[in-house]
Amino acid sequence: EVQLVESGGGLVQPGGSLRLSCAASGFSFSIYWMSWVRQAPGKGLEWVANIKQDGRETSYVDSVKGRFTISRDNSKNSLYLQMHSLRGEDTGVYYCARDPVGATWYFDIWGRGALVTVSS
Amino acid sequence: QSALTQPRSVSGSPGQSVTISCAGTSSDVGTYNFVSWYQQNPGKAPKVMIYDVSKRPSGVPDRFSGSKSGNTASLTISGLRAEDEADYYCCSYAGTYTYVFGTGTKVTVL
């Protein structure tokens, strides 16, 4: 079964750091772009970052540039999101999502999400 | 990287059709044919319903269709059913490996 499972969420104080992980299974992880998408409580979806198959290309939404770092370990079929200088507006559910192979851009597989709460 | 604009809510009776608009700019929807639509039920992860403007993934009913004209994309749900009640989000590729989502639309089946 194709599956993405996020972990590492929790409560963190403003200014703190947290690292999210996403474990992939059931498909060849190394051939896919991967993304993080977040959703603040009661709000809409927001694309956060993505990373190319070999990890050499990354992109970020402006609001997290310089604070968040996306990375991957293809030997462990894992995706990561290192978050620093966290703010209240970073609170939300963080989803790991797969960008499909080929000349297209969308998210075909999603994890169940990890909740990050930034609060004192 | 401004969010695409969607109506906050649309509603229809069972069997009717509803259309959700997704207004972008020439930097995203207007330039790229990589518009996708996601259905999200409360407490659940999003599910892709349409990709590449009008393509349906396997398993998505053909009641769901997508289109695009200029800077605006649309999702139409024909023959509305109770199980279609959910939040719907559009998303567009915006160049240089980035994406932008829409503001989201709540579909209510009356």
Tab-separated table of C-alpha atoms in Angstrom:
chain	number	residue	atom	x	y	z
A	1	GLU	CA	0.000	0.000	0.000
A	2	VAL	CA	1.258	3.441	-0.943
A	3	GLN	CA	1.566	5.402	2.288
A	4	LEU	CA	3.019	8.545	3.819
A	5	VAL	CA	3.202	8.833	7.615
A	6	GLU	CA	4.213	12.057	9.333
A	7	SER	CA	5.708	12.286	12.798
A	8	GLY	CA	7.461	14.779	15.049
A	9	GLY	CA	4.655	17.236	15.641
A	10	GLY	CA	3.965	18.750	19.044
A	11	LEU	CA	3.872	21.852	21.200
A	12	VAL	CA	6.760	24.290	20.910
A	13	GLN	CA	7.325	27.781	22.275
A	14	PRO	CA	7.611	30.783	19.969
A	15	GLY	CA	11.168	31.040	18.705
A	16	GLY	CA	11.701	27.321	19.157
A	17	SER	CA	12.559	24.567	16.722
A	18	LEU	CA	10.954	21.331	15.600
A	19	ARG	CA	11.755	18.654	13.045
A	20	LEU	CA	9.015	16.828	11.166
A	21	SER	CA	9.579	13.489	9.473
A	22	CYS	CA	7.601	11.684	6.794
A	23	ALA	CA	8.074	7.959	6.227
A	24	ALA	CA	7.193	6.738	2.750
A	25	SER	CA	6.285	3.172	1.858
A	26	GLY	CA	4.780	1.202	-0.994
A	27	PHE	CA	6.480	3.128	-3.811
A	28	SER	CA	9.903	4.100	-5.145
A	29	PHE	CA	10.450	7.186	-2.994
A	30	SER	CA	13.648	8.265	-4.749
A	31	ILE	CA	11.987	9.029	-8.104
A	32	TYR	CA	9.457	11.554	-6.806
A	33	TRP	CA	9.519	15.222	-5.932
A	34	MET	CA	8.073	15.606	-2.422
A	35	SER	CA	6.309	18.503	-0.706
A	36	TRP	CA	5.112	19.783	2.646
A	37	VAL	CA	1.692	21.447	2.774
A	38	ARG	CA	0.222	22.982	5.923
A	39	GLN	CA	-3.190	24.033	7.186
A	40	ALA	CA	-3.747	26.452	10.052
A	41	PRO	CA	-6.727	25.649	12.304
A	42	GLY	CA	-9.948	26.411	10.451
A	43	LYS	CA	-8.015	27.832	7.493
A	44	GLY	CA	-7.063	26.767	3.978
A	45	LEU	CA	-4.187	24.790	2.557
A	46	GLU	CA	-0.788	26.408	2.033
A	47	TRP	CA	2.102	24.866	0.109
A	48	VAL	CA	5.251	25.198	2.233
A	49	ALA	CA	8.204	23.604	0.438
A	50	ASN	CA	9.310	20.910	-1.965
A	51	ILE	CA	12.417	19.002	-2.895
A	52	LYS	CA	13.667	17.328	-6.047
A	53	GLN	CA	14.357	13.613	-6.281
A	54	ASP	CA	18.095	13.953	-5.572
A	55	GLY	CA	17.675	16.689	-2.977
A	56	ARG	CA	19.648	19.235	-5.004
A	57	GLU	CA	16.705	21.508	-5.759
A	58	THR	CA	14.401	22.987	-3.126
A	59	SER	CA	11.744	25.696	-3.105
A	60	TYR	CA	9.882	27.468	-0.299
A	61	VAL	CA	6.934	29.768	0.252
A	62	ASP	CA	8.195	33.250	1.115
A	63	SER	CA	6.885	33.159	4.691
A	64	VAL	CA	9.221	30.311	5.721
A	65	LYS	CA	12.351	31.143	3.723
A	66	GLY	CA	15.383	31.279	5.992
A	67	ARG	CA	13.543	29.522	8.827
A	68	PHE	CA	12.524	26.132	7.394
A	69	THR	CA	14.684	23.572	5.604
A	70	ILE	CA	13.325	20.644	3.628
A	71	SER	CA	15.533	17.587	3.139
A	72	ARG	CA	15.299	13.906	2.306
A	73	ASP	CA	17.125	10.640	2.819
A	74	ASN	CA	16.351	8.315	-0.071
A	75	SER	CA	18.150	5.426	1.664
A	76	LYS	CA	15.577	5.677	4.466
A	77	ASN	CA	12.590	6.591	2.266
A	78	SER	CA	12.144	9.660	4.426
A	79	LEU	CA	11.318	13.337	4.020
A	80	TYR	CA	12.053	15.974	6.652
A	81	LEU	CA	11.137	19.543	7.528
A	82	GLN	CA	13.423	21.331	9.969
A	83	MET	CA	11.652	24.361	11.409
A	84	HIS	CA	13.417	27.156	13.321
A	85	SER	CA	12.301	30.505	14.768
A	86	LEU	CA	8.747	29.227	14.961
A	87	ARG	CA	5.883	31.713	15.184
A	88	GLY	CA	2.262	31.453	16.182
A	89	GLU	CA	1.235	31.631	12.550
A	90	ASP	CA	3.176	28.427	11.890
A	91	THR	CA	0.633	26.524	13.988
A	92	GLY	CA	-1.286	23.943	12.012
A	93	VAL	CA	-1.389	20.479	10.519
A	94	TYR	CA	1.578	19.711	8.307
A	95	TYR	CA	0.989	17.233	5.499
A	96	CYS	CA	3.620	15.358	3.555
A	97	ALA	CA	2.572	15.018	-0.090
A	98	ARG	CA	3.911	13.333	-3.199
A	99	ASP	CA	4.332	15.140	-6.506
A	100	PRO	CA	3.743	12.569	-9.276
A	101	VAL	CA	6.360	11.537	-11.797
A	102	GLY	CA	6.156	13.093	-15.231
A	103	ALA	CA	5.548	16.473	-16.827
A	104	THR	CA	2.913	17.543	-14.344
A	105	TRP	CA	2.564	19.320	-11.028
A	106	TYR	CA	0.061	18.284	-8.364
A	107	PHE	CA	-0.139	16.124	-5.244
A	108	ASP	CA	-1.375	12.594	-5.763
A	109	ILE	CA	-0.671	11.045	-2.359
A	110	TRP	CA	-1.027	12.705	1.052
A	111	GLY	CA	-0.163	11.681	4.589
A	112	ARG	CA	-2.590	12.082	7.480
A	113	GLY	CA	-0.717	15.068	8.850
A	114	ALA	CA	1.205	16.104	11.960
A	115	LEU	CA	-0.039	18.849	14.276
A	116	VAL	CA	2.385	21.612	15.191
A	117	THR	CA	1.327	24.044	17.901
A	118	VAL	CA	3.429	27.133	18.549
A	119	SER	CA	2.411	28.656	21.846
A	120	SER	CA	3.835	29.779	25.171
B	1	GLN	CA	2.500	34.132	-3.914
B	2	SER	CA	-1.019	35.391	-3.182
B	3	ALA	CA	-3.678	32.739	-2.712
B	4	LEU	CA	-6.005	32.010	-5.610
B	5	THR	CA	-9.505	33.376	-5.046
B	6	GLN	CA	-12.442	31.022	-4.555
B	7	PRO	CA	-15.995	31.700	-3.326
B	8	ARG	CA	-16.369	30.917	0.359
B	9	SER	CA	-19.332	28.661	-0.224
B	10	VAL	CA	-21.617	27.196	-2.867
B	11	SER	CA	-24.677	25.042	-2.410
B	12	GLY	CA	-27.073	22.955	-4.433
B	13	SER	CA	-29.771	20.350	-4.122
B	14	PRO	CA	-29.126	16.693	-4.876
B	15	GLY	CA	-28.964	16.128	-8.609
B	16	GLN	CA	-28.134	19.725	-9.425
B	17	SER	CA	-24.820	21.053	-10.705
B	18	VAL	CA	-22.522	23.469	-8.907
B	19	THR	CA	-19.457	25.267	-10.228
B	20	ILE	CA	-16.575	26.577	-8.153
B	21	SER	CA	-14.371	29.278	-9.631
B	22	CYS	CA	-10.679	29.748	-8.931
B	23	ALA	CA	-9.273	33.119	-9.943
B	24	GLY	CA	-5.547	33.446	-10.343
B	25	THR	CA	-3.156	35.601	-12.318
B	26	SER	CA	-0.994	35.439	-15.422
B	27	SER	CA	1.795	34.152	-13.148
B	28	ASP	CA	-0.018	30.965	-12.234
B	29	VAL	CA	-3.394	29.804	-13.584
B	30	GLY	CA	-3.086	31.915	-16.716
B	31	THR	CA	0.297	30.518	-17.739
B	32	TYR	CA	0.351	26.898	-16.624
B	33	ASN	CA	-2.048	24.055	-17.398
B	34	PHE	CA	-1.235	22.538	-14.016
B	35	VAL	CA	-4.385	23.345	-12.073
B	36	SER	CA	-5.557	20.692	-9.632
B	37	TRP	CA	-8.547	20.397	-7.334
B	38	TYR	CA	-8.713	18.735	-3.911
B	39	GLN	CA	-11.627	17.552	-1.815
B	40	GLN	CA	-11.184	17.671	1.947
B	41	ASN	CA	-13.560	16.237	4.500
B	42	PRO	CA	-13.376	17.384	8.151
B	43	GLY	CA	-10.319	16.030	9.924
B	44	LYS	CA	-9.070	14.251	6.816
B	45	ALA	CA	-6.249	14.733	4.352
B	46	PRO	CA	-7.065	16.302	0.981
B	47	LYS	CA	-7.795	14.044	-1.976
B	48	VAL	CA	-7.050	14.978	-5.581
B	49	MET	CA	-10.172	15.143	-7.768
B	50	ILE	CA	-8.822	16.880	-10.890
B	51	TYR	CA	-5.301	17.487	-12.170
B	52	ASP	CA	-3.813	19.183	-15.239
B	53	VAL	CA	-6.954	21.372	-15.435
B	54	SER	CA	-9.362	18.649	-16.551
B	55	LYS	CA	-7.950	15.156	-15.966
B	56	ARG	CA	-9.579	12.820	-13.474
B	57	PRO	CA	-7.560	10.308	-11.435
B	58	SER	CA	-8.724	6.737	-11.486
B	59	GLY	CA	-11.648	6.250	-9.130
B	60	VAL	CA	-12.958	9.828	-9.231
B	61	PRO	CA	-16.530	9.902	-10.567
B	62	ASP	CA	-17.049	11.555	-13.944
B	63	ARG	CA	-19.503	13.901	-12.213
B	64	PHE	CA	-16.409	15.956	-11.428
B	65	SER	CA	-14.996	18.020	-14.285
B	66	GLY	CA	-12.516	20.844	-14.617
B	67	SER	CA	-11.851	23.636	-17.073
B	68	LYS	CA	-9.883	26.836	-17.475
B	69	SER	CA	-10.343	30.124	-19.278
B	70	GLY	CA	-7.675	32.780	-19.050
B	71	ASN	CA	-6.670	33.322	-15.424
B	72	THR	CA	-9.683	31.469	-13.988
B	73	ALA	CA	-10.149	27.749	-13.493
B	74	SER	CA	-13.408	26.028	-12.590
B	75	LEU	CA	-14.571	22.801	-10.995
B	76	THR	CA	-18.060	21.555	-11.807
B	77	ILE	CA	-19.846	18.876	-9.855
B	78	SER	CA	-22.787	17.480	-11.808
B	79	GLY	CA	-25.528	15.342	-10.312
B	80	LEU	CA	-24.675	16.564	-6.822
B	81	ARG	CA	-24.770	13.897	-4.123
B	82	ALA	CA	-24.774	14.108	-0.339
B	83	GLU	CA	-21.265	12.663	-0.168
B	84	ASP	CA	-19.935	15.577	-2.229
B	85	GLU	CA	-20.408	17.903	0.739
B	86	ALA	CA	-16.873	18.936	1.676
B	87	ASP	CA	-14.300	21.687	1.311
B	88	TYR	CA	-12.694	22.071	-2.114
B	89	TYR	CA	-9.378	23.714	-2.917
B	90	CYS	CA	-7.836	24.607	-6.232
B	91	CYS	CA	-4.081	24.665	-6.665
B	92	SER	CA	-1.852	25.938	-9.450
B	93	TYR	CA	1.776	25.518	-10.340
B	94	ALA	CA	3.320	28.989	-10.127
B	95	GLY	CA	6.711	28.517	-11.720
B	96	THR	CA	10.206	27.740	-10.349
B	97	TYR	CA	8.883	24.616	-8.628
B	98	THR	CA	6.361	26.520	-6.493
B	99	TYR	CA	2.624	26.107	-5.956
B	100	VAL	CA	-0.222	28.307	-4.806
B	101	PHE	CA	-3.518	27.090	-3.325
B	102	GLY	CA	-6.933	28.664	-3.480
B	103	THR	CA	-8.767	30.078	-0.477
B	104	GLY	CA	-11.148	27.130	-0.350
B	105	THR	CA	-14.862	26.632	-0.965
B	106	LYS	CA	-17.349	24.844	1.231
B	107	VAL	CA	-19.859	22.869	-0.815
B	108	THR	CA	-23.190	22.281	0.908
B	109	VAL	CA	-25.756	19.807	-0.371
B	110	LEU	CA	-29.174	21.130	0.585
